[in-house]
Structure formats: structure tokens, C-alpha cells
Tab-separated table of C-alpha atoms in Angstrom:
chain	number	residue	atom	x	y	z
M	151	MET	CA	19.064	70.775	-1.434
M	152	ASN	CA	15.054	69.591	0.631
M	153	ALA	CA	13.440	71.292	-2.705
M	154	ASP	CA	15.801	68.762	-5.416
M	155	THR	CA	15.305	66.211	-3.247
M	156	ASP	CA	11.724	65.891	-3.266
M	157	SER	CA	11.878	67.000	-6.895
M	158	SER	CA	13.887	64.030	-7.991
M	159	THR	CA	11.471	61.800	-5.334
M	160	ALA	CA	8.469	63.183	-7.729
M	161	MET	CA	9.566	62.154	-10.843
M	162	GLU	CA	10.715	58.899	-9.901
M	163	GLN	CA	7.267	58.480	-8.957
M	164	ASP	CA	5.437	59.650	-12.212
M	165	GLY	CA	8.217	57.700	-13.990
M	166	SER	CA	7.012	54.500	-11.894
M	167	ARG	CA	3.272	55.292	-12.539
M	168	ARG	CA	4.524	55.768	-16.194
M	169	ARG	CA	5.833	52.057	-16.355
M	170	ARG	CA	3.717	50.599	-14.444
M	171	ARG	CA	0.557	52.183	-17.266
M	172	ARG	CA	2.714	50.945	-20.102
M	173	LEU	CA	2.819	46.801	-18.605
M	174	GLY	CA	-0.911	46.471	-17.856
M	175	PRO	CA	-2.082	46.031	-14.541
M	176	THR	CA	-0.232	44.527	-11.675
M	177	TYR	CA	-0.981	41.408	-10.951
M	178	ARG	CA	-0.845	40.361	-7.194
M	179	PHE	CA	-1.062	36.504	-5.141
M	180	SER	CA	-4.314	37.723	-3.901
M	181	ASP	CA	-5.352	38.577	-7.150
M	182	LEU	CA	-5.345	34.278	-7.779
M	183	PRO	CA	-8.460	32.057	-7.155
M	184	ASP	CA	-9.302	30.676	-4.784
M	185	ASP	CA	-8.142	27.261	-6.097
M	186	VAL	CA	-5.015	28.387	-6.975
M	187	LEU	CA	-3.983	29.425	-3.661
M	188	HIS	CA	-5.250	26.684	-2.647
M	189	ARG	CA	-2.786	24.376	-4.095
M	190	ILE	CA	-0.412	26.767	-2.882
M	191	LEU	CA	-0.593	26.438	0.638
M	192	LEU	CA	-0.875	22.509	0.255
M	193	ARG	CA	3.049	22.409	-0.733
M	194	LEU	CA	3.693	23.675	3.340
M	195	GLY	CA	2.477	20.279	4.271
M	196	SER	CA	0.556	21.759	7.783
M	197	ALA	CA	-2.211	23.558	8.456
M	198	PRO	CA	-1.180	25.838	11.721
M	199	ALA	CA	1.425	26.863	8.294
M	200	ALA	CA	-1.572	27.436	6.298
M	201	ALA	CA	-3.417	29.532	9.037
M	202	ARG	CA	-0.846	32.122	9.001
M	203	THR	CA	-0.473	33.398	5.909
M	204	SER	CA	-4.256	34.927	7.372
M	205	VAL	CA	-2.035	38.136	8.542
M	206	LEU	CA	-1.299	38.859	5.143
M	207	SER	CA	-4.549	40.606	4.040
M	208	GLN	CA	-7.729	39.947	5.072
M	209	ARG	CA	-8.279	38.465	1.721
M	210	TRP	CA	-6.002	35.394	3.275
M	211	ARG	CA	-8.323	34.950	6.214
M	212	ARG	CA	-10.341	33.003	4.754
M	213	VAL	CA	-8.334	31.125	2.486
M	214	TRP	CA	-6.612	28.673	4.384
M	215	THR	CA	-10.563	28.104	6.417
M	216	ARG	CA	-11.469	26.366	2.804
M	217	LEU	CA	-8.382	24.012	1.911
M	218	PRO	CA	-9.422	20.195	1.104
M	219	GLY	CA	-7.252	19.445	3.257
M	220	LEU	CA	-5.588	19.281	6.757
M	221	VAL	CA	-2.052	18.084	7.802
M	222	PHE	CA	-1.092	18.263	12.164
M	223	ARG	CA	2.073	17.082	12.919
M	224	ASP	CA	3.814	17.552	16.109
M	225	HIS	CA	7.217	15.834	17.280
M	226	GLY	CA	7.343	16.713	20.515
M	227	PRO	CA	6.644	16.877	23.942
M	228	LEU	CA	6.970	20.344	24.677
M	229	ARG	CA	4.513	22.013	22.517
M	230	ASN	CA	1.840	19.525	23.367
M	231	ARG	CA	-0.999	21.661	24.932
M	232	SER	CA	-0.377	24.254	22.009
M	233	PHE	CA	-0.484	21.440	19.212
M	234	LEU	CA	-3.989	20.395	20.837
M	235	SER	CA	-5.101	23.727	20.933
M	236	ALA	CA	-4.723	24.368	17.437
M	237	VAL	CA	-6.148	21.256	15.704
M	238	ASP	CA	-9.320	22.054	18.308
M	239	GLY	CA	-8.354	25.914	16.408
M	240	GLY	CA	-8.241	24.814	13.175
M	241	LEU	CA	-10.846	22.476	13.026
M	242	ALA	CA	-13.479	25.395	14.661
M	243	ARG	CA	-12.831	27.670	12.634
M	244	TYR	CA	-12.628	25.385	9.202
M	245	SER	CA	-15.584	26.646	6.835
M	246	ALA	CA	-16.093	24.311	3.773
M	247	PRO	CA	-18.603	21.456	4.413
M	248	THR	CA	-16.420	19.014	2.850
M	249	LEU	CA	-12.730	17.949	3.151
M	250	ARG	CA	-10.343	15.216	1.609
M	251	ALA	CA	-8.665	14.692	3.856
M	252	LEU	CA	-7.666	15.270	7.835
M	253	HIS	CA	-4.647	14.153	8.804
M	254	ILE	CA	-3.357	14.656	12.789
M	255	SER	CA	-0.398	12.797	13.805
M	256	MET	CA	2.292	13.176	16.884
M	257	PHE	CA	5.318	11.302	17.145
M	258	HIS	CA	6.884	11.247	20.434
M	259	VAL	CA	5.665	8.563	22.799
M	260	ALA	CA	5.416	10.678	25.586
M	261	SER	CA	1.988	13.267	24.936
M	262	ARG	CA	-0.542	13.042	25.897
M	263	VAL	CA	-3.813	13.177	24.132
M	264	PRO	CA	-7.945	13.136	26.055
M	265	ALA	CA	-9.353	11.091	24.984
M	266	ALA	CA	-13.066	13.277	24.962
M	267	ARG	CA	-10.201	15.509	22.725
M	268	VAL	CA	-10.344	13.629	20.223
M	269	ALA	CA	-14.061	12.862	20.164
M	270	GLY	CA	-14.463	16.377	19.458
M	271	TRP	CA	-12.103	14.980	16.185
M	272	LEU	CA	-14.311	11.935	15.009
M	273	ARG	CA	-17.466	13.947	15.112
M	274	PHE	CA	-15.474	16.819	13.066
M	275	ALA	CA	-13.936	13.867	10.638
M	276	ALA	CA	-17.394	12.091	10.883
M	277	GLU	CA	-19.336	15.744	9.860
M	278	HIS	CA	-17.415	16.041	6.991
M	279	VAL	CA	-14.707	14.075	6.208
M	280	ALA	CA	-14.885	12.705	2.417
M	281	GLY	CA	-11.772	10.850	1.767
M	282	ASP	CA	-9.381	10.074	3.415
M	283	LEU	CA	-9.049	10.102	7.449
M	284	LEU	CA	-5.542	9.175	9.456
M	285	LEU	CA	-4.941	9.600	13.666
M	286	CYS	CA	-1.319	8.680	14.623
M	287	LEU	CA	-1.992	9.664	17.871
M	288	PRO	CA	1.101	8.524	20.609
M	289	TRP	CA	1.780	5.760	23.478
M	290	LEU	CA	0.473	5.293	26.790
M	291	PRO	CA	3.229	6.540	29.284
M	292	ALA	CA	4.207	4.546	32.124
M	293	GLY	CA	2.218	5.581	34.763
M	294	GLY	CA	-0.688	6.829	32.676
M	295	ASP	CA	-4.392	7.283	33.009
M	296	ALA	CA	-5.620	4.686	30.169
M	297	GLU	CA	-8.773	5.021	30.888
M	298	GLU	CA	-8.677	8.875	29.320
M	299	LEU	CA	-6.241	8.051	27.284
M	300	LEU	CA	-6.103	7.846	23.134
M	301	GLY	CA	-3.661	6.242	21.168
M	302	VAL	CA	-2.815	4.618	18.011
M	303	GLY	CA	0.479	4.480	16.051
M	304	HIS	CA	3.182	3.594	18.441
M	305	GLY	CA	1.998	0.816	21.064
M	306	PHE	CA	-0.438	-2.350	21.970
M	307	ARG	CA	-3.445	-0.022	23.889
M	308	GLN	CA	-6.942	0.108	23.373
M	309	LEU	CA	-8.536	2.242	20.641
M	310	ARG	CA	-12.257	2.778	21.219
M	311	LEU	CA	-13.991	3.700	18.434
M	312	PRO	CA	-17.476	6.422	18.321
M	313	PRO	CA	-20.554	4.171	19.594
M	314	ALA	CA	-22.813	5.850	17.703
M	315	GLY	CA	-22.842	8.302	14.827
M	316	ALA	CA	-22.486	7.794	10.689
M	317	PHE	CA	-18.868	8.841	8.686
M	318	ALA	CA	-21.132	9.059	6.668
M	319	ALA	CA	-19.070	10.774	3.507
M	320	LEU	CA	-15.259	8.530	5.034
M	321	THR	CA	-14.367	6.788	1.737
M	322	VAL	CA	-10.631	6.155	3.286
M	323	MET	CA	-9.773	3.996	6.974
M	324	VAL	CA	-6.248	3.309	7.881
M	325	ILE	CA	-5.553	2.743	11.755
M	326	ARG	CA	-2.518	1.003	12.520
M	327	ASP	CA	-0.382	-0.509	15.339
M	328	ALA	CA	-3.860	-0.614	18.411
M	329	ARG	CA	-5.768	-3.142	19.561
M	330	ILE	CA	-9.397	-3.059	18.836
M	331	ASP	CA	-12.535	-4.706	20.058
M	332	ALA	CA	-13.998	-6.383	17.784
M	333	ARG	CA	-17.778	-6.039	17.906
M	334	ASP	CA	-16.233	-1.590	17.757
M	335	LEU	CA	-15.203	-2.681	14.477
M	336	GLU	CA	-17.491	-4.458	13.027
M	337	ARG	CA	-19.977	-2.015	14.108
M	338	VAL	CA	-17.997	1.037	12.629
M	339	VAL	CA	-17.270	-0.753	9.259
M	340	CYS	CA	-20.887	-2.451	8.520
M	341	TRP	CA	-22.724	-0.011	10.217
M	342	GLN	CA	-20.886	3.976	10.571
M	343	CYS	CA	-18.807	3.902	7.336
M	344	PRO	CA	-21.785	3.374	4.450
M	345	PHE	CA	-19.439	4.741	1.838
M	346	LEU	CA	-16.251	3.308	2.595
M	347	LEU	CA	-13.862	2.427	-0.201
M	348	GLU	CA	-10.919	1.425	1.115
M	349	LEU	CA	-10.184	-0.447	4.826
M	350	HIS	CA	-6.540	-0.282	6.100
M	351	LEU	CA	-5.791	-2.388	9.130
M	352	VAL	CA	-1.834	-3.049	9.295
M	353	ALA	CA	-0.450	-4.478	12.174
M	354	ILE	CA	-3.916	-5.016	14.756
M	355	ALA	CA	-4.753	-7.354	17.330
M	356	LEU	CA	-7.866	-7.710	18.381
M	357	VAL	CA	-8.321	-7.246	22.516
M	358	ALA	CA	-10.149	-10.990	22.657
M	359	VAL	CA	-9.522	-14.032	20.023
M	360	SER	CA	-12.682	-13.322	18.337
M	361	ASP	CA	-14.138	-13.849	14.787
M	362	ILE	CA	-14.837	-10.771	13.055
M	363	ILE	CA	-17.348	-10.457	10.254
M	364	LEU	CA	-16.913	-7.549	7.664
M	365	ARG	CA	-20.101	-6.530	5.630
M	366	SER	CA	-20.423	-3.509	3.611
M	367	THR	CA	-21.583	-3.007	-0.074
M	368	SER	CA	-18.977	-0.701	-0.895
M	369	LEU	CA	-15.395	-2.154	0.158
M	370	ARG	CA	-13.394	-2.665	-2.728
M	371	ARG	CA	-9.921	-2.832	-1.479
M	372	LEU	CA	-9.482	-4.263	2.080
M	373	ASN	CA	-5.043	-4.870	3.948
M	374	PHE	CA	-6.301	-7.533	6.637
M	375	GLU	CA	-3.843	-7.645	9.193
M	376	VAL	CA	-5.714	-8.509	12.811
M	377	GLY	CA	-3.758	-10.171	15.082
M	378	ASN	CA	-6.492	-13.013	17.294
M	379	THR	CA	-8.503	-13.404	14.589
M	380	THR	CA	-9.412	-16.684	14.943
M	381	ARG	CA	-11.505	-16.660	11.299
M	382	LEU	CA	-12.734	-13.384	8.621
M	383	VAL	CA	-15.693	-13.971	7.359
M	384	LEU	CA	-16.327	-10.856	4.411
M	385	ASP	CA	-19.574	-9.817	3.332
M	386	THR	CA	-18.104	-7.489	0.552
M	387	PRO	CA	-20.142	-7.916	-2.946
M	388	SER	CA	-18.034	-5.012	-5.032
M	389	ILE	CA	-14.565	-6.201	-3.610
M	390	GLU	CA	-11.870	-5.681	-5.465
M	391	GLU	CA	-8.399	-6.143	-3.844
M	392	LEU	CA	-8.036	-8.319	-0.760
M	393	SER	CA	-5.102	-9.008	1.049
M	394	VAL	CA	-4.340	-11.024	4.035
M	395	SER	CA	-2.002	-11.639	6.867
M	396	ASN	CA	-1.329	-14.236	8.998
M	397	LEU	CA	-4.690	-15.806	8.714
M	398	ALA	CA	-5.385	-19.389	9.232
M	399	LYS	CA	-9.655	-19.466	8.363
M	400	VAL	CA	-11.703	-17.341	6.168
M	401	SER	CA	-15.321	-17.445	4.290
M	402	VAL	CA	-16.646	-15.576	1.443
M	403	VAL	CA	-20.239	-14.498	1.656
M	404	ALA	CA	-21.515	-13.411	-1.588
M	405	LEU	CA	-19.309	-11.933	-4.518
M	406	LYS	CA	-20.050	-10.251	-7.442
M	407	LEU	CA	-20.058	-12.486	-10.906
M	408	GLU	CA	-18.319	-10.465	-13.829
M	409	GLU	CA	-17.589	-11.137	-17.764
M	410	ILE	CA	-14.478	-12.382	-18.202
M	411	VAL	CA	-12.908	-12.274	-21.816
M	412	PRO	CA	-10.352	-15.506	-22.318
M	413	ARG	CA	-6.907	-14.036	-23.301
M	414	HIS	CA	-6.648	-16.355	-26.831
M	415	ASP	CA	-10.564	-15.294	-27.737
M	416	ALA	CA	-9.560	-11.783	-28.084
M	417	SER	CA	-9.968	-11.098	-31.248
M	418	ASP	CA	-12.899	-13.392	-32.147
M	419	PRO	CA	-15.850	-11.083	-33.197
M	420	HIS	CA	-18.383	-14.254	-31.292
M	421	ARG	CA	-15.757	-14.992	-28.852
M	422	ARG	CA	-17.080	-16.109	-25.500
M	423	ARG	CA	-17.919	-14.328	-22.869
M	424	LEU	CA	-17.515	-16.373	-19.328
M	425	LEU	CA	-18.691	-15.242	-15.685
M	426	ALA	CA	-16.525	-15.617	-13.483
M	427	ARG	CA	-15.456	-14.742	-9.768
M	428	HIS	CA	-13.065	-11.766	-9.876
M	429	LEU	CA	-10.298	-9.694	-8.343
M	430	ARG	CA	-7.840	-7.347	-9.479
M	431	TRP	CA	-5.071	-7.598	-7.152
M	432	LEU	CA	-4.966	-10.814	-4.268
M	433	ALA	CA	-2.455	-11.360	-1.409
M	434	VAL	CA	-1.643	-13.855	0.493
M	435	LYS	CA	0.664	-13.323	3.352
M	436	GLY	CA	2.271	-15.937	6.076
M	437	SER	CA	0.006	-17.999	6.667
M	438	HIS	CA	-1.440	-20.789	3.441
M	439	LEU	CA	-4.036	-21.945	5.444
M	440	VAL	CA	-6.658	-19.510	4.119
M	441	MET	CA	-5.175	-20.710	0.135
M	442	PRO	CA	-7.794	-23.404	-0.477
M	443	VAL	CA	-11.168	-21.170	0.481
M	444	LEU	CA	-9.510	-18.162	-1.582
M	445	MET	CA	-8.832	-19.641	-4.469
M	446	ARG	CA	-12.021	-21.505	-4.320
M	447	HIS	CA	-13.942	-18.399	-4.681
M	448	PHE	CA	-12.111	-16.318	-7.484
M	449	ASP	CA	-11.556	-18.153	-10.833
M	450	THR	CA	-8.957	-14.948	-11.820
M	451	VAL	CA	-7.015	-12.408	-10.103
M	452	ASP	CA	-5.390	-9.773	-12.484
M	453	GLN	CA	-2.081	-9.874	-10.108
M	454	LEU	CA	-2.014	-12.042	-7.150
M	455	GLU	CA	0.884	-12.443	-4.887
M	456	LEU	CA	2.190	-14.940	-2.295
M	457	ASP	CA	4.270	-14.652	0.782
M	458	LEU	CA	4.103	-17.452	2.096
M	459	ALA	CA	6.222	-18.826	4.664
M	460	VAL	CA	7.464	-22.757	4.203
M	461	SER	CA	8.799	-25.547	6.475
M	462	SER	CA	9.377	-29.206	6.075
M	463	GLY	CA	7.746	-31.821	7.251
M	464	GLU	CA	3.670	-31.620	7.985
M	465	ASP	CA	3.530	-27.821	6.727
M	466	TYR	CA	5.286	-29.049	3.847
M	467	LYS	CA	2.065	-30.986	2.846
M	468	SER	CA	0.157	-29.012	4.664
M	469	PHE	CA	1.372	-25.996	2.069
M	470	LEU	CA	0.921	-28.619	-0.920
M	471	ARG	CA	-2.021	-29.424	-0.148
M	472	ALA	CA	-3.146	-25.737	0.216
M	473	THR	CA	-1.909	-24.544	-3.676
M	474	THR	CA	-2.418	-27.640	-5.561
M	475	LYS	CA	-5.348	-25.009	-7.647
M	476	LEU	CA	-4.240	-21.164	-8.445
M	477	ALA	CA	-6.467	-19.010	-9.492
M	478	LYS	CA	-5.854	-17.802	-13.217
M	479	CYS	CA	-3.919	-14.275	-12.817
M	480	ASP	CA	-2.135	-11.713	-15.830
M	481	VAL	CA	0.814	-11.349	-12.915
M	482	PHE	CA	2.809	-13.896	-10.523
M	483	VAL	CA	4.354	-12.993	-8.111
M	484	VAL	CA	5.847	-14.634	-5.021
M	485	LYS	CA	8.193	-14.560	-1.882
M	486	LEU	CA	9.098	-17.440	-0.267
M	487	THR	CA	10.691	-18.425	3.873
M	488	THR	CA	11.890	-21.789	3.721
M	489	GLU	CA	12.201	-23.119	7.246
M	490	TRP	CA	14.661	-26.664	7.263
M	491	HIS	CA	13.432	-27.088	3.224
M	492	ALA	CA	14.905	-26.689	0.175
M	493	TYR	CA	13.414	-23.807	-1.907
M	494	GLU	CA	13.985	-24.693	-5.217
M	495	SER	CA	11.564	-27.048	-4.933
M	496	SER	CA	8.500	-24.772	-3.576
M	497	LEU	CA	9.145	-21.841	-6.590
M	498	LEU	CA	8.701	-24.479	-9.135
M	499	TYR	CA	5.847	-26.104	-7.518
M	500	LEU	CA	4.027	-23.757	-7.540
M	501	LEU	CA	4.883	-22.850	-11.394
M	502	ARG	CA	3.638	-25.655	-12.395
M	503	LYS	CA	0.595	-24.314	-11.399
M	504	LEU	CA	0.045	-21.356	-13.305
M	505	ALA	CA	-1.529	-21.412	-16.488
M	506	GLY	CA	-2.062	-18.295	-18.968
M	507	THR	CA	0.318	-16.171	-16.880
M	508	ARG	CA	1.750	-13.143	-18.393
M	509	LYS	CA	4.652	-11.894	-16.125
M	510	VAL	CA	6.503	-14.060	-13.232
M	511	VAL	CA	8.278	-11.453	-9.887
M	512	VAL	CA	10.585	-13.740	-8.623
M	513	HIS	CA	11.728	-12.582	-5.254
M	514	LEU	CA	14.577	-14.402	-4.165
M	515	PRO	CA	16.465	-15.568	-0.582
M	516	TRP	CA	18.983	-13.306	1.100
M	517	THR	CA	20.259	-16.316	2.667
M	518	GLU	CA	20.947	-20.108	2.194
M	519	GLY	CA	18.745	-22.182	4.501
M	520	PRO	CA	19.415	-25.062	6.428
M	521	PRO	CA	19.129	-29.049	4.023
M	522	CYS	CA	15.591	-30.287	4.523
M	523	MET	CA	14.814	-32.520	7.012
M	524	PRO	CA	15.239	-37.128	6.527
M	525	GLY	CA	12.073	-37.566	4.811
M	526	CYS	CA	11.123	-34.865	3.559
M	527	ASN	CA	8.464	-34.362	0.884
M	528	CYS	CA	10.207	-32.346	-1.407
M	529	GLY	CA	13.419	-34.879	-2.175
M	530	ARG	CA	10.777	-37.486	-3.863
M	531	LYS	CA	11.445	-37.739	-7.701
M	532	GLY	CA	10.617	-34.965	-9.782
M	533	SER	CA	11.176	-32.334	-7.783
M	534	LEU	CA	13.307	-30.287	-9.110
M	535	ASN	CA	11.643	-30.943	-12.909
M	536	ILE	CA	10.834	-27.937	-14.572
M	537	ASP	CA	9.296	-30.289	-17.454
M	538	TYR	CA	5.542	-29.902	-16.873
M	539	ILE	CA	6.286	-25.744	-16.232
M	540	LYS	CA	4.490	-24.662	-19.644
M	541	LEU	CA	3.919	-20.900	-19.234
M	542	GLU	CA	2.755	-20.671	-22.901
M	543	SER	CA	1.502	-17.157	-22.056
M	544	LEU	CA	4.645	-15.669	-20.378
M	545	GLU	CA	6.157	-12.450	-21.282
M	546	VAL	CA	8.187	-11.104	-18.385
M	547	VAL	CA	10.116	-13.075	-15.973
M	548	GLU	CA	11.665	-10.163	-13.022
M	549	ILE	CA	13.630	-11.652	-10.407
M	550	ASN	CA	14.690	-9.252	-7.162
M	551	ASP	CA	17.323	-8.777	-4.746
M	552	PHE	CA	19.930	-10.657	-6.252
M	553	THR	CA	22.828	-10.479	-4.229
M	554	GLY	CA	24.987	-12.912	-6.533
M	555	GLU	CA	25.701	-15.202	-4.345
M	556	ASP	CA	26.087	-18.930	-5.103
M	557	HIS	CA	22.440	-19.588	-3.900
M	558	GLN	CA	20.766	-17.560	-5.841
M	559	VAL	CA	22.654	-17.972	-8.575
M	560	LYS	CA	21.629	-22.296	-8.579
M	561	ILE	CA	17.914	-20.295	-8.587
M	562	LEU	CA	18.624	-18.767	-11.754
M	563	LYS	CA	20.335	-21.454	-13.454
M	564	LEU	CA	17.495	-23.979	-12.142
M	565	LEU	CA	14.524	-21.322	-13.874
M	566	LEU	CA	16.768	-20.793	-17.328
M	567	LEU	CA	16.779	-24.683	-17.757
M	568	CYS	CA	12.768	-23.980	-18.316
M	569	LYS	CA	12.568	-23.323	-22.520
M	570	ASN	CA	9.981	-20.852	-21.922
M	571	ILE	CA	11.061	-18.940	-18.985
M	572	SER	CA	14.447	-18.628	-21.020
M	573	ALA	CA	13.286	-17.315	-24.258
M	574	SER	CA	11.358	-14.476	-22.227
M	575	ARG	CA	12.579	-11.165	-21.280
M	576	ILE	CA	13.983	-11.226	-18.297
M	577	VAL	CA	14.796	-9.011	-15.872
M	578	ILE	CA	17.218	-8.892	-12.914
M	579	ASN	CA	17.943	-5.916	-10.770
M	580	ILE	CA	20.205	-6.845	-8.275
M	581	SER	CA	19.723	-5.756	-4.416
M	582	ARG	CA	19.877	-1.879	-3.000
M	583	LEU	CA	22.209	-3.279	-0.894
M	584	PHE	CA	24.654	-5.014	-3.052
M	585	ARG	CA	24.840	-2.297	-5.743
M	586	TRP	CA	28.382	-4.323	-7.243
M	587	LEU	CA	28.596	-8.416	-8.253
M	588	SER	CA	31.735	-10.585	-8.975
M	589	GLU	CA	33.329	-10.596	-11.481
M	590	GLY	CA	32.181	-12.429	-14.589
M	591	THR	CA	28.912	-13.145	-12.411
M	592	CYS	CA	26.259	-12.065	-15.517
M	593	GLN	CA	27.561	-14.187	-17.719
M	594	ARG	CA	27.431	-16.667	-15.816
M	595	ILE	CA	23.746	-16.490	-16.034
M	596	ARG	CA	24.006	-14.816	-19.589
M	597	ASP	CA	25.445	-18.711	-20.587
M	598	GLU	CA	23.105	-20.949	-18.407
M	599	ALA	CA	19.870	-19.589	-20.682
M	600	HIS	CA	19.359	-20.584	-24.659
M	601	PRO	CA	21.077	-18.522	-27.147
M	602	GLY	CA	19.644	-15.317	-28.129
M	603	SER	CA	17.745	-14.215	-24.584
M	604	ASP	CA	17.268	-11.895	-23.565
M	605	ILE	CA	18.468	-10.922	-19.980
M	606	LYS	CA	19.141	-7.704	-18.212
M	607	PHE	CA	20.053	-6.539	-14.997
M	608	ASN	CA	19.686	-3.342	-13.749
M	609	VAL	CA	20.952	-1.526	-10.435
M	610	TRP	CA	19.374	0.430	-8.257
M	611	LEU	CA	20.699	4.260	-8.957
M	612	ASN	CA	20.218	7.660	-8.302
M	613	GLY	CA	16.653	6.907	-7.276
M	614	ARG	CA	15.542	4.410	-10.190
M	615	TRP	CA	16.737	1.190	-11.890
M	616	GLU	CA	19.602	1.436	-14.239
M	617	PRO	CA	20.807	-0.479	-16.810
M	618	TYR	CA	23.740	-2.855	-14.746
M	619	ALA	CA	25.826	-4.883	-17.648
């Protein structure tokens, strides 16, 4: 029986070899080029997981060490030491000259990170990262030593940036939820990141109230949300996209002029080109106090976003003065928070200031605020007059956060009385929290528009906007 078994096994092996010869050569994962293997390993979303593939074969031992991106994430305090060792070991074994992205995140508030360890990670980033650097480190636990720990991400503790060295290839920097010294921030941006393209400072607080001066010939996108800033000075001639939040003063030192072709001259072969100070995107959030300076410095904006808080009395007068002039924009996005003040008068005032705008996006208020204080300027004659809203170039009006509440329907009816708005394509996005409207709400709004108006309602379903009615 053993002889028969051996003979059968040999015949099966011969048959397998003949089938492989007919089918051609056998392809394995290890035969794929490095760039394809890198794509596969990046989908793991974890550098330690990618490193564990080194046990597969000698070829795989070097594949992960040249990945274009490294991601380290830790969610619990029990593995804190092993996680720190994994980060140190992974960076030490990395063999490619440059790295497009380095993300190191620790999400548990009880984790501890020695500052010396983070300093080593920053030195590695300065030498290798040619793209995106993200450090999200934990809050200092109660009773910890503030001098030994450094954190970004969960508490307003001081972030100590490296005092020397250059991030020579870094193009994107994101810092959020931290306290930082103003001079440290200026030094890193102005001197240590010579090729920085994007800077995002989100939920940051300066250690002491101070001015911030940012000088960079390379910076194109700035998101500035930094508390305790008395004034922001921008010496950034290449800036293209700017967002500022709750800032009272701003100064713009250097700007480059761009050639702009007016829309009405686009078909004219001898069209006149204008030199203008242009931004692709400008967002002002919270305070309106910086509006006059920004509108004086930037003539045209592809997309202008205003997310402003408006109160009554003297604050409303200040709002009117600050928004007397708006930059010419292709897309205008407005979201107003009104306190003891009527929403409609502020919205209409801004719409009267627009010229050449192709698309208007309005975020409706969730609740109806209390009435204006007696004697408020918004109650003056003509504050709700729509006759001066021109918008001759308007093509699309997008209404967001619609819930069908009476105060929102009232706002929509007022807007639809404007001929150019009603004649445009109107898209009303129903709030994701209110998927269904009361019976007849959609028809009531359509009845207020001019005959033949193109009004569409959308509702968020299955991860996208779907037609509602």
C-alpha cells in the first residue's frame, strides 16, 4: 500500500508541474515592484503593521523601510512604552532619503511622552519629511512634570518647538489644541521652514498676549485660529488662501499683483487686463473687525466666506462700517450668528454689497433669535428693501441647514422676492438632523418664487445629497 501511495503522490506532483508549465510562470506578491507593494502596505494605515510583514521573506524586510508615509497610532495607556519604542525603532530603520508624510498620534490622556523623545522625532522630521508632519500627543496627566512632558492635541499645555535646525523639506504644518510662545512660532515659520506651503494653527493660545509676525516667501495657505493675538502681521507675498478667526487687527505687508480678466471682457480679443491683489479663498470667522483692512488689500477673491457674530446697538453699527465694501468674488458664503438682532437685515445688507457674484451660499440660523433692542439701526427705513440687491451675474443660490421652521421659511420667502435670486437655480439642502419636512412646506416656498423658478430640495441619504421633492 505504501508503494501505491508513493506512486500516486509522484504522479500528482508530475501533473502539477505539467499544469504550471502550461499556465506559464507563477507570480507572487514578492515579485511585484516596490511602488505597488508600498501602495498595499499604506492601506494598512499603520507603520508597525507594515513592519510586521518583514517576517514574510528577506525581500519584505526592506520594503516597509522605504514607504512614502509612516503612521503611528496608539489608543491606550497600557502599551505606552512599547508604542514609544515602536516609533523610535521605526524611524531608526527608515532608509529612504525623503518621506512624504509622518503621522504620530497618541489619543489616551494618561499617556506620557518625554520631551527628549519628541525632540528626536522632530529631528528626524527635519531631515526626512518633505510633505506632511502631524504630531498629536496627549494631555499632561494630573501630578505630572510639566518640564519633562510635551503635548499637542488634548489640552492647553505649552508646546516647545525646537530652537534650532531647519525643516528644509517640510511643506505642510498643522498645530492644534496647544499653548505656544509667540516668538517660538515666528522662528519656526519664518526661519526654520523655508519651503512651507500650508500652515494650520487651530485652537491655539499664545502663552502671553502678543503680536504675531509671519514672514514667508513660500506660504500659500494659512488657517489662523490663535487666541491672545493682539495683531497678525502678514509678510507673505505668495499667499493664496487665508482664514482668520476671532482676530481684531491684521496688517498685510507684502502682496503680489495678478493679471485679472474681467468676466464681461472674456470674449473680447482686445480685452483689458487688470492688475489686482487676488486670493483664491478668504474666510473671516467670528469678529468683523479685520474686514476693512482685508477688503482694502484684496480686490478680488474666488471664494469669500463670512462666518460672523452680529449683535445690536453699537456692535451692529460697527458691523455695518466694517462691511461697507466687499471684495469682488465668484462665490460668496455667509453664515451669521445674531444676538438680540434680526437676521434678515444683516443678510440683505451683505447681499447688496456683492457685484459679479456667480454663486451665493447661505447657512440659515437654527433658531429664531430674540427681537432687536429698541432703536437698533436695522429697524431703519429700507433695511429690508430688496430693490438694491442686483446680483446680475448670479447663477446658483444654495441654502443650507433648512429645517422647515417658520423663521427659516420667512427668510426664504424674502429672498425669493428678489427677481435675480428667484430667476437663478436654487438648491435647498435640508438639515441632516431634519430629514422630513411638514406637509406642504416645499410647495409653500415654490409658491413664493417667480413662475418657472428652478427650485430643488435635497436631503442627505446614504452618504450623499439626494432629491427630496
